[in-house]
Amino acid sequence: MKRMLVTLAVGVLCSASATAATVTGAGASFPQPIYSQWASDYNKATGNQINYQSIGSSGGIKQILAKTVDFGASDAPMSAAELNKNGLIQFPTVVGGVVPIVNVNGVAAGKMRLTGDVLAKIYLGEITKWNDPAIQSINPSLKLPDSTITTAFRSDGSGTTYVFTNYLSQVSSTWKNKVGVDKTVKWPTSATGVGGKGNEGVSSLVSRVNNSIGYVEYAYAKQNKLAYTQLKNRAGNYVQPSDDTFAAAAKVNWSKVPGFSLMITNQPGAQAWPISAATFILMPKNPTNAEASQEAIKFFEWSFKNGNAAATRLDFVPLPESTKNAVRQEWKKIK
């Protein structure tokens, strides 16, 4: 009798496994913490599996164009023209923030102040010491060392880099003219700085290299207990990165922008975090695997309905319901 029960149980498990759907996605490391959590929760609720690889935005775009994944992910939105050319739809999932992180002895999280101009000059190599007057003057209460700054940056094609350089180009004409905006750029401090793959790589570098500075999605700073900075926003206020300051930057009408191709860096709100960003999903209008494509849509629908608490817990901002409804209309373009 025991043998019969065991055989029956195994049979039921195999049957459930055979009918469970598997969806593959790849791309940005920025949203990896929330996609991983949503996938885990979705699997527990439905038995279906979402396999997401954090390989950087450039990798996600390459894979969705090559049709080797069911969805790609990027923090650098494609333009409406690019979407049409490649037969893709694009939609945001959550909002977050890119934050400067530092490893300077005695400087705790949220204590150092930076401006966009100072941040640009550090990455341009024009400010090379932590006790430079430009930094010390806006941080009179901090005792900053006479130590060389080591810049950390992404070595892979990165939507986080796109967001970061998009912001620097708005606050520094020198950066705009000399370096510009892209997922990969020629870093002026490459000879003295260090490169890491993914938000994970930059987080690790800054945690290990004394007197370094980097930029990562806020969840990575929090999870790794890294010292993020304050930043002076467009309204002239020094603000801390938080759900509230990301949400303040995200008060825009997404539905009026074709393909949701909108950057929300350097927004004018009094409490807006200057380097806020949405992260995006790319899917083909005519998928090669229609079943997997529909399952991916079911996953994001489930996450929109059930994943707000997880997003907030991981320091992302859920989309407002009006934006989610606009996204649902966009899904109808998939055949």
PDB file of N, CA and C in Angstrom, residues 2-65:
ATOM      1  N   LYS A   2       1.927   1.218   0.802  1.00  0.00           N
ATOM      2  CA  LYS A   2       2.829   2.367   0.849  1.00  0.00           C
ATOM      3  C   LYS A   2       3.449   2.615  -0.511  1.00  0.00           C
ATOM      4  N   ARG A   3       3.844   1.521  -1.185  1.00  0.00           N
ATOM      5  CA  ARG A   3       4.466   1.663  -2.501  1.00  0.00           C
ATOM      6  C   ARG A   3       3.495   2.300  -3.493  1.00  0.00           C
ATOM      7  N   MET A   4       2.222   1.944  -3.431  1.00  0.00           N
ATOM      8  CA  MET A   4       1.210   2.500  -4.328  1.00  0.00           C
ATOM      9  C   MET A   4       1.042   3.990  -4.094  1.00  0.00           C
ATOM     10  N   LEU A   5       1.037   4.402  -2.823  1.00  0.00           N
ATOM     11  CA  LEU A   5       0.857   5.821  -2.497  1.00  0.00           C
ATOM     12  C   LEU A   5       2.037   6.643  -2.990  1.00  0.00           C
ATOM     13  N   VAL A   6       3.250   6.114  -2.814  1.00  0.00           N
ATOM     14  CA  VAL A   6       4.444   6.824  -3.266  1.00  0.00           C
ATOM     15  C   VAL A   6       4.424   6.982  -4.777  1.00  0.00           C
ATOM     16  N   THR A   7       4.063   5.892  -5.481  1.00  0.00           N
ATOM     17  CA  THR A   7       4.008   5.945  -6.948  1.00  0.00           C
ATOM     18  C   THR A   7       2.991   6.963  -7.421  1.00  0.00           C
ATOM     19  N   LEU A   8       1.844   7.014  -6.772  1.00  0.00           N
ATOM     20  CA  LEU A   8       0.790   7.953  -7.137  1.00  0.00           C
ATOM     21  C   LEU A   8       1.251   9.385  -6.912  1.00  0.00           C
ATOM     22  N   ALA A   9       1.918   9.615  -5.789  1.00  0.00           N
ATOM     23  CA  ALA A   9       2.397  10.972  -5.480  1.00  0.00           C
ATOM     24  C   ALA A   9       3.398  11.439  -6.512  1.00  0.00           C
ATOM     25  N   VAL A  10       4.313  10.561  -6.883  1.00  0.00           N
ATOM     26  CA  VAL A  10       5.310  10.912  -7.896  1.00  0.00           C
ATOM     27  C   VAL A  10       4.636  11.208  -9.219  1.00  0.00           C
ATOM     28  N   GLY A  11       3.620  10.416  -9.553  1.00  0.00           N
ATOM     29  CA  GLY A  11       2.891  10.629 -10.799  1.00  0.00           C
ATOM     30  C   GLY A  11       2.217  11.979 -10.833  1.00  0.00           C
ATOM     31  N   VAL A  12       1.633  12.382  -9.720  1.00  0.00           N
ATOM     32  CA  VAL A  12       0.971  13.690  -9.640  1.00  0.00           C
ATOM     33  C   VAL A  12       1.979  14.806  -9.809  1.00  0.00           C
ATOM     34  N   LEU A  13       3.157  14.657  -9.153  1.00  0.00           N
ATOM     35  CA  LEU A  13       4.186  15.679  -9.253  1.00  0.00           C
ATOM     36  C   LEU A  13       4.702  15.800 -10.673  1.00  0.00           C
ATOM     37  N   CYS A  14       4.915  14.681 -11.337  1.00  0.00           N
ATOM     38  CA  CYS A  14       5.405  14.709 -12.716  1.00  0.00           C
ATOM     39  C   CYS A  14       4.392  15.355 -13.635  1.00  0.00           C
ATOM     40  N   SER A  15       3.109  15.076 -13.407  1.00  0.00           N
ATOM     41  CA  SER A  15       2.053  15.665 -14.231  1.00  0.00           C
ATOM     42  C   SER A  15       2.015  17.163 -14.056  1.00  0.00           C
ATOM     43  N   ALA A  16       2.151  17.625 -12.791  1.00  0.00           N
ATOM     44  CA  ALA A  16       2.140  19.070 -12.520  1.00  0.00           C
ATOM     45  C   ALA A  16       3.327  19.742 -13.170  1.00  0.00           C
ATOM     46  N   SER A  17       4.509  19.062 -13.080  1.00  0.00           N
ATOM     47  CA  SER A  17       5.717  19.620 -13.665  1.00  0.00           C
ATOM     48  C   SER A  17       5.596  19.726 -15.176  1.00  0.00           C
ATOM     49  N   ALA A  18       4.950  18.721 -15.783  1.00  0.00           N
ATOM     50  CA  ALA A  18       4.843  18.694 -17.242  1.00  0.00           C
ATOM     51  C   ALA A  18       3.966  19.817 -17.765  1.00  0.00           C
ATOM     52  N   THR A  19       2.972  20.238 -16.964  1.00  0.00           N
ATOM     53  CA  THR A  19       2.057  21.275 -17.435  1.00  0.00           C
ATOM     54  C   THR A  19       2.491  22.680 -17.027  1.00  0.00           C
ATOM     55  N   ALA A  20       3.482  22.777 -16.155  1.00  0.00           N
ATOM     56  CA  ALA A  20       3.942  24.100 -15.722  1.00  0.00           C
ATOM     57  C   ALA A  20       4.659  24.805 -16.863  1.00  0.00           C
ATOM     58  N   ALA A  21       4.378  26.093 -17.006  1.00  0.00           N
ATOM     59  CA  ALA A  21       4.997  26.877 -18.076  1.00  0.00           C
ATOM     60  C   ALA A  21       6.322  27.465 -17.602  1.00  0.00           C
ATOM     61  N   THR A  22       7.251  27.624 -18.540  1.00  0.00           N
ATOM     62  CA  THR A  22       8.534  28.256 -18.254  1.00  0.00           C
ATOM     63  C   THR A  22       8.745  29.408 -19.223  1.00  0.00           C
ATOM     64  N   VAL A  23       9.093  30.561 -18.686  1.00  0.00           N
ATOM     65  CA  VAL A  23       9.321  31.767 -19.474  1.00  0.00           C
ATOM     66  C   VAL A  23      10.741  32.250 -19.214  1.00  0.00           C
ATOM     67  N   THR A  24      11.427  32.683 -20.266  1.00  0.00           N
ATOM     68  CA  THR A  24      12.791  33.181 -20.115  1.00  0.00           C
ATOM     69  C   THR A  24      12.856  34.668 -20.430  1.00  0.00           C
ATOM     70  N   GLY A  25      13.633  35.370 -19.629  1.00  0.00           N
ATOM     71  CA  GLY A  25      13.873  36.790 -19.846  1.00  0.00           C
ATOM     72  C   GLY A  25      15.300  37.125 -19.476  1.00  0.00           C
ATOM     73  N   ALA A  26      15.803  38.228 -20.002  1.00  0.00           N
ATOM     74  CA  ALA A  26      17.177  38.626 -19.707  1.00  0.00           C
ATOM     75  C   ALA A  26      17.328  40.127 -19.918  1.00  0.00           C
ATOM     76  N   GLY A  27      18.295  40.703 -19.202  1.00  0.00           N
ATOM     77  CA  GLY A  27      18.569  42.122 -19.407  1.00  0.00           C
ATOM     78  C   GLY A  27      19.044  42.835 -18.165  1.00  0.00           C
ATOM     79  N   ALA A  28      18.466  43.985 -17.919  1.00  0.00           N
ATOM     80  CA  ALA A  28      18.942  44.939 -16.918  1.00  0.00           C
ATOM     81  C   ALA A  28      19.144  44.336 -15.537  1.00  0.00           C
ATOM     82  N   SER A  29      20.232  44.745 -14.877  1.00  0.00           N
ATOM     83  CA  SER A  29      20.452  44.330 -13.490  1.00  0.00           C
ATOM     84  C   SER A  29      19.714  45.245 -12.522  1.00  0.00           C
ATOM     85  N   PHE A  30      19.369  46.447 -12.975  1.00  0.00           N
ATOM     86  CA  PHE A  30      18.627  47.423 -12.161  1.00  0.00           C
ATOM     87  C   PHE A  30      17.395  46.794 -11.501  1.00  0.00           C
ATOM     88  N   PRO A  31      16.504  46.093 -12.261  1.00  0.00           N
ATOM     89  CA  PRO A  31      15.294  45.538 -11.648  1.00  0.00           C
ATOM     90  C   PRO A  31      15.439  44.098 -11.168  1.00  0.00           C
ATOM     91  N   GLN A  32      16.645  43.531 -11.240  1.00  0.00           N
ATOM     92  CA  GLN A  32      16.802  42.123 -10.901  1.00  0.00           C
ATOM     93  C   GLN A  32      16.254  41.766  -9.515  1.00  0.00           C
ATOM     94  N   PRO A  33      16.461  42.601  -8.485  1.00  0.00           N
ATOM     95  CA  PRO A  33      15.925  42.221  -7.166  1.00  0.00           C
ATOM     96  C   PRO A  33      14.406  42.029  -7.162  1.00  0.00           C
ATOM     97  N   ILE A  34      13.670  42.911  -7.846  1.00  0.00           N
ATOM     98  CA  ILE A  34      12.211  42.794  -7.819  1.00  0.00           C
ATOM     99  C   ILE A  34      11.740  41.709  -8.785  1.00  0.00           C
ATOM    100  N   TYR A  35      12.377  41.545  -9.940  1.00  0.00           N
ATOM    101  CA  TYR A  35      11.966  40.477 -10.851  1.00  0.00           C
ATOM    102  C   TYR A  35      12.197  39.108 -10.210  1.00  0.00           C
ATOM    103  N   SER A  36      13.300  38.975  -9.483  1.00  0.00           N
ATOM    104  CA  SER A  36      13.587  37.725  -8.797  1.00  0.00           C
ATOM    105  C   SER A  36      12.530  37.429  -7.735  1.00  0.00           C
ATOM    106  N   GLN A  37      12.140  38.459  -6.986  1.00  0.00           N
ATOM    107  CA  GLN A  37      11.124  38.265  -5.950  1.00  0.00           C
ATOM    108  C   GLN A  37       9.766  37.952  -6.562  1.00  0.00           C
ATOM    109  N   TRP A  38       9.386  38.714  -7.584  1.00  0.00           N
ATOM    110  CA  TRP A  38       8.117  38.444  -8.258  1.00  0.00           C
ATOM    111  C   TRP A  38       8.094  37.032  -8.835  1.00  0.00           C
ATOM    112  N   ALA A  39       9.188  36.609  -9.445  1.00  0.00           N
ATOM    113  CA  ALA A  39       9.240  35.275 -10.049  1.00  0.00           C
ATOM    114  C   ALA A  39       9.073  34.193  -8.990  1.00  0.00           C
ATOM    115  N   SER A  40       9.707  34.380  -7.853  1.00  0.00           N
ATOM    116  CA  SER A  40       9.589  33.415  -6.761  1.00  0.00           C
ATOM    117  C   SER A  40       8.153  33.345  -6.247  1.00  0.00           C
ATOM    118  N   ASP A  41       7.555  34.516  -6.044  1.00  0.00           N
ATOM    119  CA  ASP A  41       6.174  34.559  -5.546  1.00  0.00           C
ATOM    120  C   ASP A  41       5.198  33.975  -6.570  1.00  0.00           C
ATOM    121  N   TYR A  42       5.446  34.266  -7.847  1.00  0.00           N
ATOM    122  CA  TYR A  42       4.583  33.766  -8.921  1.00  0.00           C
ATOM    123  C   TYR A  42       4.669  32.248  -9.024  1.00  0.00           C
ATOM    124  N   ASN A  43       5.874  31.729  -8.873  1.00  0.00           N
ATOM    125  CA  ASN A  43       6.060  30.280  -8.914  1.00  0.00           C
ATOM    126  C   ASN A  43       5.300  29.594  -7.780  1.00  0.00           C
ATOM    127  N   LYS A  44       5.341  30.177  -6.600  1.00  0.00           N
ATOM    128  CA  LYS A  44       4.614  29.605  -5.461  1.00  0.00           C
ATOM    129  C   LYS A  44       3.103  29.651  -5.688  1.00  0.00           C
ATOM    130  N   ALA A  45       2.640  30.710  -6.343  1.00  0.00           N
ATOM    131  CA  ALA A  45       1.197  30.879  -6.551  1.00  0.00           C
ATOM    132  C   ALA A  45       0.660  30.045  -7.706  1.00  0.00           C
ATOM    133  N   THR A  46       1.477  29.837  -8.744  1.00  0.00           N
ATOM    134  CA  THR A  46       0.975  29.204  -9.968  1.00  0.00           C
ATOM    135  C   THR A  46       1.709  27.933 -10.377  1.00  0.00           C
ATOM    136  N   GLY A  47       2.911  27.742  -9.870  1.00  0.00           N
ATOM    137  CA  GLY A  47       3.726  26.618 -10.307  1.00  0.00           C
ATOM    138  C   GLY A  47       4.522  26.900 -11.565  1.00  0.00           C
ATOM    139  N   ASN A  48       4.279  28.045 -12.193  1.00  0.00           N
ATOM    140  CA  ASN A  48       4.982  28.402 -13.422  1.00  0.00           C
ATOM    141  C   ASN A  48       6.293  29.117 -13.101  1.00  0.00           C
ATOM    142  N   GLN A  49       7.256  28.951 -13.974  1.00  0.00           N
ATOM    143  CA  GLN A  49       8.618  29.413 -13.692  1.00  0.00           C
ATOM    144  C   GLN A  49       9.034  30.535 -14.634  1.00  0.00           C
ATOM    145  N   ILE A  50       9.577  31.600 -14.043  1.00  0.00           N
ATOM    146  CA  ILE A  50      10.146  32.713 -14.807  1.00  0.00           C
ATOM    147  C   ILE A  50      11.645  32.707 -14.570  1.00  0.00           C
ATOM    148  N   ASN A  51      12.400  32.449 -15.614  1.00  0.00           N
ATOM    149  CA  ASN A  51      13.860  32.450 -15.514  1.00  0.00           C
ATOM    150  C   ASN A  51      14.388  33.781 -16.047  1.00  0.00           C
ATOM    151  N   TYR A  52      14.944  34.600 -15.143  1.00  0.00           N
ATOM    152  CA  TYR A  52      15.454  35.916 -15.544  1.00  0.00           C
ATOM    153  C   TYR A  52      16.953  35.988 -15.296  1.00  0.00           C
ATOM    154  N   GLN A  53      17.702  36.390 -16.323  1.00  0.00           N
ATOM    155  CA  GLN A  53      19.143  36.548 -16.214  1.00  0.00           C
ATOM    156  C   GLN A  53      19.511  38.028 -16.193  1.00  0.00           C
ATOM    157  N   SER A  54      20.271  38.425 -15.195  1.00  0.00           N
ATOM    158  CA  SER A  54      20.751  39.796 -15.081  1.00  0.00           C
ATOM    159  C   SER A  54      22.047  39.921 -15.872  1.00  0.00           C
ATOM    160  N   ILE A  55      21.940  40.405 -17.124  1.00  0.00           N
ATOM    161  CA  ILE A  55      23.114  40.473 -18.007  1.00  0.00           C
ATOM    162  C   ILE A  55      23.370  41.889 -18.530  1.00  0.00           C
ATOM    163  N   GLY A  56      22.621  42.872 -18.024  1.00  0.00           N
ATOM    164  CA  GLY A  56      22.773  44.241 -18.507  1.00  0.00           C
ATOM    165  C   GLY A  56      21.783  44.558 -19.611  1.00  0.00           C
ATOM    166  N   SER A  57      21.440  45.824 -19.731  1.00  0.00           N
ATOM    167  CA  SER A  57      20.430  46.244 -20.700  1.00  0.00           C
ATOM    168  C   SER A  57      20.821  45.938 -22.139  1.00  0.00           C
ATOM    169  N   SER A  58      22.095  46.161 -22.474  1.00  0.00           N
ATOM    170  CA  SER A  58      22.530  45.879 -23.849  1.00  0.00           C
ATOM    171  C   SER A  58      22.334  44.413 -24.182  1.00  0.00           C
ATOM    172  N   GLY A  59      22.657  43.537 -23.227  1.00  0.00           N
ATOM    173  CA  GLY A  59      22.469  42.110 -23.443  1.00  0.00           C
ATOM    174  C   GLY A  59      21.005  41.749 -23.601  1.00  0.00           C
ATOM    175  N   GLY A  60      20.143  42.389 -22.807  1.00  0.00           N
ATOM    176  CA  GLY A  60      18.710  42.121 -22.913  1.00  0.00           C
ATOM    177  C   GLY A  60      18.150  42.523 -24.261  1.00  0.00           C
ATOM    178  N   ILE A  61      18.587  43.673 -24.760  1.00  0.00           N
ATOM    179  CA  ILE A  61      18.137  44.137 -26.073  1.00  0.00           C
ATOM    180  C   ILE A  61      18.624  43.190 -27.175  1.00  0.00           C
ATOM    181  N   LYS A  62      19.894  42.778 -27.083  1.00  0.00           N
ATOM    182  CA  LYS A  62      20.440  41.858 -28.091  1.00  0.00           C
ATOM    183  C   LYS A  62      19.676  40.539 -28.111  1.00  0.00           C
ATOM    184  N   GLN A  63      19.341  40.040 -26.919  1.00  0.00           N
ATOM    185  CA  GLN A  63      18.674  38.741 -26.869  1.00  0.00           C
ATOM    186  C   GLN A  63      17.231  38.800 -27.364  1.00  0.00           C
ATOM    187  N   ILE A  64      16.516  39.887 -27.077  1.00  0.00           N
ATOM    188  CA  ILE A  64      15.133  39.965 -27.564  1.00  0.00           C
ATOM    189  C   ILE A  64      15.124  40.175 -29.078  1.00  0.00           C
ATOM    190  N   LEU A  65      16.105  40.905 -29.601  1.00  0.00           N
ATOM    191  CA  LEU A  65      16.195  41.077 -31.055  1.00  0.00           C
ATOM    192  C   LEU A  65      16.568  39.763 -31.745  1.00  0.00           C
TER     193      LEU A  65
END
